[in-house]
Short mmCIF file of C-alpha atoms in Angstrom, two decimals:
data_model
loop_
_atom_site.label_atom_id
_atom_site.label_comp_id
_atom_site.label_asym_id
_atom_site.label_seq_id
_atom_site.Cartn_x
_atom_site.Cartn_y
_atom_site.Cartn_z
CA MET A 1 31.20 11.77 166.27
CA ALA A 2 33.54 9.28 164.64
CA ALA A 3 35.07 10.07 161.28
CA VAL A 4 33.96 8.13 158.23
CA HIS A 5 36.54 6.97 155.72
CA VAL A 6 35.85 6.60 152.01
CA GLN A 7 38.22 4.25 150.24
CA SER A 8 38.35 2.73 146.78
CA SER A 9 40.30 -0.38 145.87
CA GLY A 10 44.05 0.09 145.51
CA ARG A 11 44.07 3.67 146.84
CA GLN A 12 44.89 5.38 150.14
CA PRO A 13 41.89 6.01 152.41
CA ILE A 14 40.40 9.49 152.30
CA SER A 15 39.42 11.03 155.62
CA THR A 16 36.12 12.72 155.06
CA GLY A 17 35.73 14.48 158.38
CA PRO A 18 32.77 14.30 160.76
CA SER A 19 29.72 12.50 159.50
CA THR A 20 26.12 13.36 160.21
CA ALA A 21 23.83 11.36 162.46
CA VAL A 22 22.02 10.00 159.43
CA ALA A 23 22.65 6.29 158.95
CA PRO A 24 24.89 5.52 155.95
CA PRO A 25 23.08 4.18 152.90
CA SER A 26 23.85 0.69 151.70
CA MET A 27 23.84 -0.59 148.16
CA ALA A 28 21.94 -3.86 148.25
CA GLY A 29 23.65 -6.60 146.26
CA ALA A 30 26.82 -4.62 145.57
CA GLN A 31 29.03 -5.93 148.35
CA GLN A 32 30.14 -9.01 146.39
CA ALA A 33 33.56 -7.68 145.48
CA GLY A 34 34.55 -10.71 143.47
CA ARG A 35 31.45 -10.38 141.34
CA LEU A 36 32.21 -6.75 140.52
CA LYS A 37 35.89 -7.14 139.67
CA ASP A 38 35.36 -8.42 136.15
CA ALA A 39 32.02 -6.77 135.49
CA GLN A 40 31.29 -3.97 133.04
CA LEU A 41 28.62 -1.85 134.68
CA VAL A 42 26.77 1.40 134.22
CA VAL A 43 25.46 3.58 137.05
CA ALA A 44 21.84 4.51 136.36
CA VAL A 45 19.51 6.87 138.22
CA HIS A 46 15.79 6.07 138.07
CA ASP A 47 13.32 8.73 139.22
CA ASP A 48 10.60 7.69 141.64
CA ALA A 49 7.22 7.92 139.89
CA ALA A 50 5.47 8.65 143.19
CA ASP A 51 7.95 11.29 144.41
CA PHE A 52 9.56 13.62 141.87
CA PHE A 53 12.31 14.61 144.31
CA ARG A 54 13.55 11.07 145.04
CA SER A 55 15.39 8.55 142.91
CA ASP A 56 17.06 5.13 142.97
CA VAL A 57 20.71 4.59 141.99
CA LYS A 58 21.31 1.25 140.28
CA LEU A 59 24.32 -0.74 139.05
CA VAL A 60 23.46 -2.46 135.78
CA ASP A 61 25.58 -5.18 134.18
CA VAL A 62 26.12 -4.19 130.53
CA ALA A 63 26.36 -7.73 129.16
CA SER A 64 23.33 -9.25 130.93
CA GLY A 65 21.22 -6.29 132.01
CA ALA A 66 21.14 -7.62 135.58
CA ILE A 67 20.86 -5.07 138.38
CA VAL A 68 23.71 -6.03 140.71
CA GLY A 69 23.25 -3.22 143.24
CA GLN A 70 20.75 -0.56 144.22
CA LEU A 71 20.75 2.52 146.44
CA GLY A 72 17.11 3.41 146.92
CA GLY A 73 15.12 6.48 147.90
CA GLN A 74 17.78 9.16 147.44
CA SER A 75 16.82 12.83 147.57
CA SER A 76 19.15 13.97 144.83
CA ALA A 77 19.00 16.54 142.04
CA HIS A 78 22.49 15.76 140.68
CA THR A 79 24.14 12.35 140.75
CA SER A 80 27.55 11.46 139.33
CA ALA A 81 30.13 8.70 139.69
CA ALA A 82 33.92 8.81 139.58
CA ALA A 83 36.58 6.17 140.23
CA GLY A 84 34.75 4.12 142.81
CA LEU A 85 32.55 6.76 144.46
CA ILE A 86 29.03 8.12 143.92
CA CYS A 87 28.28 11.80 144.54
CA LEU A 88 24.71 12.75 145.47
CA VAL A 89 23.65 16.41 145.52
CA PRO A 90 20.27 16.71 147.29
CA THR A 91 17.37 18.69 145.93
CA GLY A 92 16.67 22.08 147.42
CA THR A 93 18.68 25.23 147.86
CA SER A 94 22.40 25.79 147.53
CA GLY A 95 22.68 25.23 151.29
CA SER A 96 22.05 21.50 150.93
CA ALA A 97 24.94 19.22 151.84
CA VAL A 98 26.58 16.99 149.22
CA ARG A 99 26.82 13.27 150.04
CA VAL A 100 29.63 11.06 148.74
CA PHE A 101 29.10 7.31 148.96
CA ASN A 102 31.38 4.31 148.38
CA PRO A 103 29.29 1.27 147.33
CA ALA A 104 32.21 -1.11 147.85
CA THR A 105 32.80 -0.27 151.52
CA GLY A 106 29.58 1.45 152.59
CA GLY A 107 31.57 4.57 153.57
CA VAL A 108 29.69 7.86 153.38
CA THR A 109 30.41 11.53 154.01
CA ASP A 110 28.37 14.73 153.95
CA ILE A 111 30.08 17.82 152.52
CA PRO A 112 28.66 21.19 153.64
CA ALA A 113 27.46 23.36 150.79
CA GLY A 114 29.43 26.38 152.00
CA PRO A 115 29.44 29.82 150.37
CA THR A 116 29.46 30.25 146.60
CA ALA A 117 31.52 32.65 144.56
CA ALA A 118 29.93 36.06 144.20
CA HIS A 119 27.42 36.23 141.36
CA CYS A 120 24.91 38.71 139.99
CA GLY A 121 21.50 38.19 138.47
CA LEU A 122 18.33 36.26 139.26
CA ASN A 123 17.49 32.59 139.84
CA PRO A 124 21.02 31.14 140.14
CA GLN A 125 21.30 27.59 138.84
CA PHE A 126 23.79 25.11 140.30
CA SER A 127 25.59 22.42 138.33
CA TYR A 128 28.07 19.89 139.79
CA VAL A 129 30.80 17.69 138.29
CA PHE A 130 32.50 15.03 140.43
CA ALA A 131 35.81 13.64 139.16
CA GLN A 132 39.20 12.24 140.08
CA VAL A 133 42.58 13.79 139.21
CA PRO A 134 44.65 10.99 137.61
CA ALA A 135 48.05 12.38 138.69
CA THR A 136 47.24 12.84 142.37
CA LYS A 137 44.27 10.43 142.80
CA GLU A 138 42.41 13.27 144.54
CA TYR A 139 38.65 13.54 144.18
CA LYS A 140 37.34 17.00 143.35
CA LEU A 141 33.90 18.52 143.04
CA LEU A 142 33.46 21.42 140.60
CA ARG A 143 30.42 23.64 141.09
CA ILE A 144 29.25 26.07 138.41
CA VAL A 145 26.70 28.74 139.33
CA THR A 146 24.78 30.22 136.42
CA SER A 147 23.05 33.56 137.05
CA LYS A 148 20.17 34.59 134.81
CA ASP A 149 18.58 37.81 133.66
CA TYR A 150 14.94 38.87 133.88
CA ASN A 151 14.13 36.82 130.77
CA ASN A 152 15.62 33.68 132.38
CA ASN A 153 18.55 33.69 129.96
CA PRO A 154 22.05 32.73 131.22
CA ARG A 155 24.02 35.88 132.00
CA HIS A 156 27.12 35.00 133.98
CA GLN A 157 28.84 31.92 135.43
CA THR A 158 31.11 31.54 138.45
CA CYS A 159 32.93 28.47 139.75
CA ASP A 160 33.86 26.90 143.09
CA ILE A 161 35.89 23.77 143.73
CA LEU A 162 36.37 21.39 146.65
CA THR A 163 38.94 18.65 147.23
CA LEU A 164 37.46 15.65 149.00
CA GLY A 165 39.47 15.00 152.16
CA GLY A 166 41.45 18.18 151.67
CA LEU A 167 42.42 20.65 154.40
CA GLY A 168 39.22 21.70 156.10
CA GLN A 169 37.32 20.30 153.12
CA ARG A 170 36.21 23.80 152.16
CA TRP A 171 34.84 25.23 148.94
CA ARG A 172 37.16 27.76 147.38
CA PRO A 173 36.72 30.09 144.39
CA ALA A 174 37.89 28.90 140.97
CA PRO A 175 38.30 30.92 137.75
CA SER A 176 35.14 31.64 135.80
CA PRO A 177 34.86 30.14 132.30
CA LEU A 178 35.86 32.33 129.37
CA VAL A 179 32.48 31.79 127.68
CA LEU A 180 29.05 30.65 128.80
CA LEU A 181 28.84 26.87 129.12
CA SER A 182 25.99 24.45 128.52
CA THR A 183 25.46 23.06 132.03
CA THR A 184 21.80 21.99 132.11
CA ILE A 185 22.14 18.98 129.76
CA PRO A 186 24.34 16.21 131.25
CA ARG A 187 25.44 14.87 127.86
CA HIS A 188 26.98 18.27 127.04
CA ARG A 189 29.90 17.55 129.37
CA ALA A 190 32.39 14.74 129.92
CA VAL A 191 35.44 14.04 132.10
CA THR A 192 38.57 12.52 130.59
CA ALA A 193 42.26 12.44 131.62
CA GLY A 194 41.87 15.04 134.35
CA PHE A 195 39.86 17.55 132.29
CA VAL A 196 36.19 18.46 132.48
CA HIS A 197 34.94 19.33 128.99
CA PHE A 198 31.81 21.40 128.31
CA LEU A 199 30.03 22.31 125.11
CA THR A 200 29.65 26.07 124.98
CA ALA A 201 26.21 27.69 125.16
CA THR A 202 24.67 28.35 121.75
CA ARG A 203 24.32 32.09 122.36
CA THR A 204 28.05 32.39 122.95
CA ILE A 205 29.85 30.74 120.05
CA ARG A 206 29.45 28.12 117.36
CA TYR A 207 27.88 24.86 118.41
CA ASP A 208 30.96 22.63 118.51
CA GLY A 209 33.21 24.80 120.67
CA ILE A 210 34.43 23.01 123.83
CA ALA A 211 35.76 24.63 127.02
CA SER A 212 38.08 22.47 129.16
CA PHE A 213 38.81 22.79 132.88
CA ASP A 214 42.09 21.35 134.18
CA LEU A 215 41.24 19.65 137.50
CA GLU A 216 44.84 19.43 138.71
CA LYS A 217 45.76 23.07 137.97
CA GLU A 218 42.20 24.25 138.72
CA GLU A 219 42.09 26.52 135.72
CA TRP A 220 40.46 26.74 132.30
CA ARG A 221 42.47 26.13 129.15
CA PRO A 222 43.13 29.56 127.57
CA SER A 223 41.61 28.56 124.24
CA LEU A 224 38.57 26.55 123.20
CA LEU A 225 38.90 23.07 121.82
CA GLN A 226 37.57 23.04 118.27
CA GLY A 227 35.07 20.26 117.66
CA PRO A 228 35.27 17.91 114.67
CA LEU A 229 32.06 18.85 112.84
CA PRO A 230 32.52 19.60 109.14
CA SER A 231 31.59 23.16 108.15
CA GLU A 232 28.29 22.13 106.57
CA SER A 233 27.10 20.60 109.85
CA ARG A 234 28.00 23.40 112.27
CA ASN A 235 24.54 24.95 112.23
CA CYS A 236 22.90 21.77 113.49
CA SER A 237 20.67 21.68 116.55
CA HIS A 238 22.60 21.95 119.80
CA SER A 239 20.53 19.08 121.24
CA SER A 240 21.89 16.68 118.60
CA LEU A 241 25.45 16.96 119.98
CA SER A 242 27.00 15.23 122.98
CA LEU A 243 30.36 14.67 124.68
CA VAL A 244 31.20 11.21 126.00
CA GLU A 245 34.07 9.54 127.83
CA LEU A 246 34.61 6.47 125.68
CA ASN A 247 37.14 4.00 127.05
CA GLY A 248 39.28 6.77 128.53
CA ARG A 249 39.07 9.21 125.63
CA LEU A 250 36.87 12.18 124.83
CA ALA A 251 34.35 11.33 122.13
CA PHE A 252 32.19 13.78 120.19
CA VAL A 253 28.84 12.46 118.96
CA HIS A 254 26.56 14.01 116.35
CA HIS A 255 23.07 12.67 115.61
CA ASN A 256 22.78 13.68 111.97
CA TYR A 257 19.06 13.13 111.41
CA LEU A 258 19.11 14.52 107.86
CA SER A 259 21.67 11.91 106.82
CA TYR A 260 20.17 9.10 108.95
CA CYS A 261 23.41 8.48 110.81
CA ILE A 262 25.22 8.83 114.14
CA ASP A 263 28.75 10.15 113.64
CA MET A 264 31.38 9.59 116.33
CA TRP A 265 34.87 11.10 116.67
CA VAL A 266 37.58 10.55 119.30
CA LEU A 267 40.02 13.26 120.41
CA ALA A 268 43.60 12.38 119.43
CA ASP A 269 45.40 15.53 120.64
CA LEU A 270 43.91 18.13 123.00
CA GLY A 271 46.51 20.80 122.25
CA LYS A 272 46.14 20.52 118.47
CA SER A 273 42.35 19.92 118.47
CA THR A 274 42.94 16.76 116.44
CA TRP A 275 40.09 14.28 116.06
CA PHE A 276 39.65 11.05 114.16
CA LYS A 277 36.35 9.54 113.10
CA ILE A 278 35.65 6.08 114.50
CA GLN A 279 32.05 5.36 113.46
CA SER A 280 29.24 6.51 111.21
CA LEU A 281 26.29 4.32 112.15
CA HIS A 282 22.94 4.23 110.42
CA LEU A 283 20.24 5.57 112.74
CA GLY A 284 18.04 2.57 111.99
CA SER A 285 20.70 0.17 113.26
CA ILE A 286 20.59 1.78 116.73
CA LEU A 287 17.22 3.53 117.08
CA ARG A 288 13.73 2.21 116.41
CA GLY A 289 11.59 4.00 113.82
CA TRP A 290 14.42 5.30 111.61
CA GLU A 291 14.31 2.77 108.79
CA GLU A 292 14.75 4.61 105.50
CA PRO A 293 11.61 4.67 103.29
CA ASN A 294 11.47 2.41 100.29
CA LYS A 295 11.74 4.83 97.39
CA GLY A 296 10.43 2.19 95.00
CA GLN A 297 7.03 2.12 96.68
CA PRO A 298 4.31 4.67 95.80
CA VAL A 299 3.50 7.29 98.42
CA PRO A 300 0.20 6.34 100.15
CA LEU A 301 -2.72 8.74 99.78
CA ILE A 302 -3.40 8.52 103.50
CA PRO A 303 -0.28 8.78 105.69
CA ILE A 304 0.36 5.68 107.80
CA THR A 305 0.63 6.40 111.50
CA ARG A 306 3.97 5.12 112.75
CA PRO A 307 5.12 4.47 116.31
CA MET A 308 6.99 7.30 118.04
CA LYS A 309 10.61 7.37 116.97
CA GLU A 310 13.46 6.95 119.40
CA ILE A 311 15.49 10.11 119.12
CA PHE A 312 18.78 9.71 120.96
CA ALA A 313 21.40 7.05 121.75
CA GLN A 314 24.38 7.80 123.99
CA PRO A 315 27.44 5.56 123.54
CA LEU A 316 28.72 4.33 126.90
CA MET A 317 31.64 1.98 126.36
CA MET A 318 33.27 -0.43 123.95
CA LEU A 319 33.24 -3.97 125.28
CA ASP A 320 36.22 -6.29 124.97
CA ASP A 321 34.52 -8.20 122.14
CA GLY A 322 34.11 -5.03 120.03
CA ARG A 323 30.44 -4.37 120.75
CA ILE A 324 29.38 -0.86 121.69
CA ALA A 325 26.99 -0.23 124.58
CA PHE A 326 24.39 2.50 123.97
CA TRP A 327 21.88 4.11 126.30
CA VAL A 328 18.61 5.00 124.58
CA ALA A 329 16.69 7.57 126.60
CA PHE A 330 13.36 8.20 124.85
CA PRO A 331 10.52 7.24 124.92
CA ASN A 332 11.75 4.48 127.29
CA SER A 333 15.23 4.16 128.76
CA SER A 334 17.02 1.02 127.62
CA LEU A 335 20.52 -0.43 127.44
CA ARG A 336 21.41 -1.67 123.97
CA LEU A 337 24.46 -3.45 122.51
CA TYR A 338 25.53 -2.79 118.92
CA ASP A 339 27.66 -5.37 117.10
CA PRO A 340 29.75 -3.79 114.28
CA LYS A 341 30.21 -7.24 112.72
CA THR A 342 26.51 -7.74 112.11
CA CYS A 343 25.40 -4.07 112.18
CA ARG A 344 22.60 -5.11 114.52
CA CYS A 345 21.52 -4.15 118.04
CA GLU A 346 20.42 -6.29 120.94
CA ASP A 347 18.28 -4.95 123.78
CA VAL A 348 19.86 -5.86 127.11
CA VAL A 349 17.47 -4.28 129.59
CA ASP A 350 14.48 -1.91 129.52
CA MET A 351 14.65 0.55 132.43
CA GLY A 352 11.31 2.24 131.73
CA LYS A 353 10.80 5.98 131.76
CA ALA A 354 12.66 8.70 133.69
CA CYS A 355 16.01 6.93 133.90
CA GLY A 356 19.46 8.19 132.98
CA ILE A 357 23.13 7.17 133.04
CA VAL A 358 25.51 9.04 135.38
CA GLY A 359 28.66 6.88 135.39
CA LEU A 360 30.48 3.77 134.26
CA TYR A 361 32.42 0.90 135.80
CA LYS A 362 34.85 -1.36 133.98
CA GLY A 363 37.83 -3.51 134.81
CA SER A 364 39.56 -4.37 138.07
CA GLN A 365 38.15 -1.70 140.40
CA VAL A 366 35.86 -2.74 143.22
CA GLY A 367 33.24 -0.03 143.06
CA LEU A 368 32.21 2.38 140.37
CA ALA A 369 34.01 4.56 137.89
#
């Protein structure tokens, strides 16, 4: 069987080893390289309403909302994008192969699941992070296995890592994290500058502790990164926090519902845990249903039924003109642009229900990032 090569623009080809007999997928509409070069895109995954275990991967233009490419009918439980490639982890057991796809060339490879690091407990849960090492340009896949106790609570975590195109392309053991990590919520992790950052699990340590895995050295930083939350906010709900890669830097986002604002910090120095605040946006300027009540009006005797509030907005990227792209996930998924000059939002595209963002694309690459 002929080898399949996965290659992203401006990089050396990666030999991915023998491919399966399954025909490579193709991303309809995404082969127009010239069209993608100057685009600012997000990679969205939309679940199939008729089949819970299948989903469509779409490339969405941030400025216009146009879908410029689509990879349909994928059987995938985990989907991520990194530096020109899309990683699809099929649904099913840990024995399922991982598929890596290049939308620019149509190249595809299947990576055997292989053995996992030894773990104890019941109902192991698998989480995957696909990323590129900036210094070496290697693509790596980090797998975290969470074992649970009889009450379905996380008990222990082990790690495996694989280098795409590496010798034998085999999974190998990696150090276990020092504390339990939050791995079930995608927005609780982010990849920046060769590090994978995770919010710690709430049972382990305070809410804004961050564990960081060095992809090049394949080891965890010996100490946690301290988050930027002020002391009075550190007992907030874990679900109101998120980590984001924002234009190449790690951003920490807090939805402060009591204060009607979304606070955003950017990491200035990893070693010193230094952050600086970049935005404090009123919830009502991003999310529908959060307009502050008019305190001058009397309280009605009969409460007025209001539409369901939108509850979360994930920042995706800052555009060249200063606008910030947000992904609103509930009740409907939509792409929204916020203009700091006018403090107003513009809806770009409504993606309906059961849709999420897994990656970004910006600049001169031909593919995804």
